[in-house]
Coordinates of N, CA, C and O and ligand atoms in Angstrom, one line a residue:
M220 N -32.4 -2.0 -27.6 CA -31.6 -2.6 -26.7 C -30.6 -3.5 -27.4 O -31.0 -4.3 -28.2
P221 N -29.3 -3.4 -27.0 CA -28.3 -4.3 -27.7 C -28.5 -5.6 -27.0 O -28.9 -5.7 -25.9
T222 N -28.2 -6.6 -27.8 CA -28.2 -7.9 -27.2 C -26.7 -8.4 -27.1 O -25.9 -8.2 -28.0
Y223 N -26.4 -9.0 -25.9 CA -25.1 -9.4 -25.8 C -25.0 -10.9 -26.0 O -25.8 -11.6 -25.3
R224 N -24.1 -11.3 -26.8 CA -24.1 -12.8 -27.0 C -23.3 -13.5 -26.0 O -23.5 -14.7 -25.8
F225 N -22.4 -12.7 -25.4 CA -21.7 -13.3 -24.2 C -22.0 -12.8 -22.9 O -22.3 -11.6 -22.8
Q226 N -21.8 -13.6 -22.0 CA -22.1 -13.1 -20.6 C -20.9 -12.2 -20.1 O -19.8 -12.6 -20.3
E227 N -21.3 -11.1 -19.5 CA -20.4 -10.2 -19.0 C -20.2 -10.5 -17.5 O -21.2 -10.7 -16.8
V228 N -19.0 -10.4 -17.1 CA -18.6 -10.6 -15.7 C -18.1 -9.2 -15.2 O -17.0 -8.8 -15.5
P229 N -19.0 -8.5 -14.4 CA -18.7 -7.2 -14.1 C -18.2 -7.1 -12.6 O -18.5 -8.1 -11.8
L230 N -17.4 -6.2 -12.3 CA -16.9 -5.8 -10.9 C -17.0 -4.4 -10.8 O -16.3 -3.6 -11.6
Y231 N -17.7 -3.9 -9.7 CA -17.8 -2.5 -9.4 C -17.0 -2.2 -8.3 O -16.9 -2.8 -7.1
A232 N -16.0 -1.3 -8.5 CA -15.1 -0.8 -7.4 C -15.3 0.6 -7.1 O -15.7 1.4 -7.9
K233 N -14.9 0.9 -5.8 CA -15.2 2.3 -5.3 C -13.9 2.7 -4.6 O -13.2 1.8 -4.0
K234 N -13.6 3.8 -4.5 CA -12.4 4.3 -3.7 C -12.7 5.8 -3.3 O -13.5 6.5 -3.9
S235 N -11.9 6.1 -2.2 CA -12.1 7.4 -1.6 C -10.7 7.9 -1.3 O -10.1 7.3 -0.5
V236 N -10.1 8.7 -2.1 CA -8.7 9.1 -1.9 C -8.6 10.7 -1.8 O -9.4 11.4 -2.2
T237 N -7.5 11.0 -1.1 CA -7.2 12.5 -1.1 C -6.6 13.0 -2.3 O -5.8 12.2 -2.9
C238 N -7.0 14.1 -2.8 CA -6.5 14.7 -4.0 C -5.0 14.7 -4.1 O -4.4 15.2 -3.2
A239 N -4.4 14.2 -5.2 CA -2.9 14.2 -5.3 C -2.4 15.6 -5.7 O -1.2 15.9 -5.6
G240 N -3.3 16.6 -5.9 CA -2.9 17.9 -6.3 C -2.6 18.7 -5.1 O -2.1 19.8 -5.2
G241 N -2.9 18.2 -3.9 CA -2.5 18.9 -2.6 C -3.6 19.9 -2.0 O -3.3 20.5 -1.0
C242 N -4.8 19.9 -2.6 CA -5.8 20.7 -2.1 C -6.6 20.1 -0.8 O -7.3 20.8 -0.1
G243 N -6.3 18.9 -0.6 CA -6.8 18.3 0.6 C -8.3 17.7 0.5 O -8.8 17.2 1.4
K244 N -8.8 17.9 -0.8 CA -10.1 17.3 -1.0 C -10.2 15.8 -1.0 O -9.2 15.2 -1.5
T245 N -11.2 15.3 -0.6 CA -11.4 13.8 -0.7 C -12.2 13.5 -2.0 O -13.2 14.1 -2.2
L246 N -11.6 12.7 -2.8 CA -12.3 12.4 -4.1 C -12.8 11.0 -4.0 O -12.1 10.0 -3.6
R247 N -14.0 10.9 -4.4 CA -14.6 9.6 -4.5 C -14.9 9.1 -6.0 O -15.2 10.0 -6.8
R248 N -14.4 8.0 -6.2 CA -14.6 7.5 -7.6 C -15.1 6.1 -7.6 O -15.0 5.3 -6.7
Q249 N -15.8 5.8 -8.8 CA -16.2 4.4 -8.8 C -16.0 4.0 -10.3 O -16.1 4.9 -11.2
K250 N -15.8 2.8 -10.5 CA -15.4 2.3 -11.7 C -15.9 0.9 -12.0 O -15.9 0.0 -11.0
K251 N -16.2 0.6 -13.2 CA -16.6 -0.8 -13.4 C -15.6 -1.6 -14.3 O -15.1 -0.9 -15.3
F252 N -15.3 -2.6 -13.8 CA -14.3 -3.5 -14.5 C -15.1 -4.7 -15.1 O -15.9 -5.2 -14.3
A253 N -14.8 -5.0 -16.3 CA -15.6 -6.2 -16.8 C -14.9 -6.9 -17.9 O -14.0 -6.3 -18.6
Q254 N -15.3 -8.1 -18.1 CA -14.7 -9.0 -19.1 C -15.9 -9.9 -19.6 O -16.7 -10.2 -18.8
T255 N -15.8 -10.3 -20.8 CA -16.9 -11.2 -21.2 C -16.3 -12.6 -21.1 O -15.3 -12.9 -21.2
L256 N -17.4 -13.5 -20.8 CA -17.1 -14.8 -20.7 C -17.3 -15.4 -22.1 O -18.5 -15.5 -22.5
N257 N -16.3 -15.7 -22.8 CA -16.5 -16.3 -24.1 C -15.3 -17.1 -24.6 O -14.2 -17.1 -24.0
P258 N -15.5 -18.0 -25.5 CA -14.5 -18.9 -26.0 C -13.2 -18.3 -26.5 O -12.2 -19.0 -26.4
F259 N -13.2 -17.0 -26.7 CA -12.0 -16.4 -27.2 C -11.2 -15.6 -26.2 O -10.1 -15.2 -26.4
N260 N -11.8 -15.5 -25.0 CA -11.2 -14.8 -23.9 C -10.4 -16.0 -23.2 O -11.0 -16.6 -22.2
K261 N -9.2 -16.2 -23.5 CA -8.5 -17.3 -23.0 C -7.5 -16.9 -22.0 O -6.8 -15.8 -22.0
G262 N -7.2 -17.9 -21.1 CA -6.2 -17.6 -20.0 C -4.8 -17.9 -20.4 O -4.6 -18.3 -21.6
A263 N -3.8 -17.8 -19.5 CA -2.4 -18.1 -19.8 C -2.3 -19.6 -20.3 O -1.3 -20.0 -21.0
D264 N -3.1 -20.4 -19.9 CA -3.1 -21.9 -20.3 C -3.7 -22.2 -21.6 O -3.7 -23.3 -22.0
G265 N -4.3 -21.1 -22.3 CA -4.9 -21.4 -23.6 C -6.3 -21.8 -23.5 O -6.9 -22.0 -24.6
R266 N -6.8 -21.9 -22.3 CA -8.2 -22.4 -22.2 C -9.1 -21.2 -21.9 O -8.7 -20.2 -21.3
P267 N -10.4 -21.3 -22.3 CA -11.2 -20.2 -22.0 C -11.3 -19.9 -20.5 O -11.3 -20.8 -19.7
K268 N -11.3 -18.7 -20.2 CA -11.3 -18.3 -18.8 C -12.6 -18.6 -18.1 O -13.7 -18.4 -18.7
T269 N -12.6 -19.0 -16.8 CA -13.7 -19.2 -16.1 C -14.2 -17.9 -15.4 O -13.4 -17.0 -15.3
T270 N -15.5 -17.9 -15.0 CA -16.0 -16.8 -14.2 C -15.0 -16.4 -13.1 O -14.8 -15.2 -12.8
R271 N -14.5 -17.4 -12.4 CA -13.6 -17.4 -11.3 C -12.3 -16.6 -11.6 O -11.8 -15.8 -11.0
Q272 N -11.8 -17.1 -12.8 CA -10.5 -16.5 -13.3 C -10.7 -15.0 -13.6 O -9.9 -14.3 -13.2
I273 N -11.7 -14.8 -14.3 CA -12.1 -13.4 -14.7 C -12.2 -12.5 -13.5 O -11.6 -11.5 -13.4
H274 N -12.9 -13.1 -12.5 CA -13.2 -12.3 -11.4 C -11.9 -12.0 -10.6 O -11.7 -10.9 -10.1
A275 N -11.0 -12.9 -10.6 CA -9.7 -12.8 -9.9 C -8.9 -11.7 -10.6 O -8.3 -10.9 -10.0
E276 N -9.0 -11.7 -11.9 CA -8.3 -10.7 -12.7 C -8.8 -9.3 -12.5 O -8.2 -8.4 -12.5
L277 N -10.1 -9.2 -12.5 CA -10.8 -7.9 -12.4 C -10.5 -7.4 -10.9 O -10.2 -6.2 -10.8
S278 N -10.4 -8.2 -9.9 CA -10.2 -7.8 -8.5 C -8.7 -7.3 -8.5 O -8.4 -6.3 -7.8
E279 N -7.8 -7.9 -9.3 CA -6.5 -7.4 -9.3 C -6.3 -6.0 -9.9 O -5.7 -5.1 -9.4
K280 N -7.1 -5.8 -11.0 CA -7.1 -4.6 -11.6 C -7.7 -3.5 -10.8 O -7.2 -2.3 -10.6
A281 N -8.7 -3.9 -10.1 CA -9.5 -3.0 -9.2 C -8.5 -2.6 -8.0 O -8.5 -1.3 -7.7
K282 N -7.7 -3.5 -7.5 CA -6.8 -3.1 -6.4 C -5.8 -2.1 -6.9 O -5.5 -1.2 -6.2
Q283 N -5.3 -2.4 -8.1 CA -4.3 -1.4 -8.6 C -4.9 0.0 -8.8 O -4.3 1.0 -8.5
W284 N -6.2 0.0 -9.3 CA -6.9 1.3 -9.5 C -7.1 1.9 -8.1 O -7.0 3.2 -8.1
Q285 N -7.5 1.1 -7.1 CA -7.7 1.7 -5.9 C -6.6 2.5 -5.2 O -6.8 3.3 -4.4
V286 N -5.3 2.0 -5.5 CA -4.2 2.6 -4.9 C -3.6 3.7 -5.8 O -2.7 4.4 -5.4
A287 N -4.1 3.9 -7.0 CA -3.7 4.9 -8.0 C -4.1 6.2 -7.5 O -5.3 6.4 -7.1
P288 N -3.3 7.2 -7.5 CA -3.6 8.6 -7.1 C -4.7 9.3 -8.0 O -4.7 9.0 -9.3
E289 N -5.5 10.1 -7.5 CA -6.5 10.9 -8.3 C -6.2 12.3 -8.0 O -5.9 12.8 -6.9
T290 N -6.5 13.2 -9.1 CA -6.4 14.6 -8.9 C -7.7 15.2 -9.3 O -8.4 14.9 -10.3
C291 N -8.2 16.2 -8.5 CA -9.4 16.9 -8.7 C -9.4 17.8 -9.9 O -8.3 18.1 -10.3
D292 N -10.5 18.2 -10.5 CA -10.5 19.0 -11.7 C -9.8 20.3 -11.5 O -9.0 20.7 -12.3
S293 N -10.0 21.0 -10.4 CA -9.3 22.3 -10.2 C -7.8 22.2 -10.1 O -7.1 23.0 -10.6
C294 N -7.4 21.1 -9.4 CA -5.9 21.0 -9.3 C -5.3 20.5 -10.7 O -4.3 20.9 -11.1
F295 N -6.1 19.7 -11.4 CA -5.7 19.1 -12.7 C -5.6 20.3 -13.7 O -4.6 20.3 -14.5
H296 N -6.5 21.3 -13.7 CA -6.3 22.4 -14.6 C -5.6 23.5 -14.1 O -5.4 24.6 -14.8
A297 N -4.9 23.5 -12.9 CA -4.2 24.6 -12.3 C -2.9 24.7 -13.0 O -2.3 23.7 -13.4
Ligands
ZN373 ZN1 -7.4 19.0 -5.8

């Protein structure tokens, strides 16, 4: 088992989108976004990020990911 020196702040996001390849399939995806809470993970103000700040950033990334189009394997390889 690996040991983590720093606490990880995870965010699990899910989405359900229609395939961008045009086949009409509904694609479900899930993704984990994470950052570690550590003294070197600094925010714009030069201070270590707080759990709250990290969470806000992860939510922002998750939102962008959730609106991004997805293509199923068969359309992708077509
Ligand atoms: Zn498709």
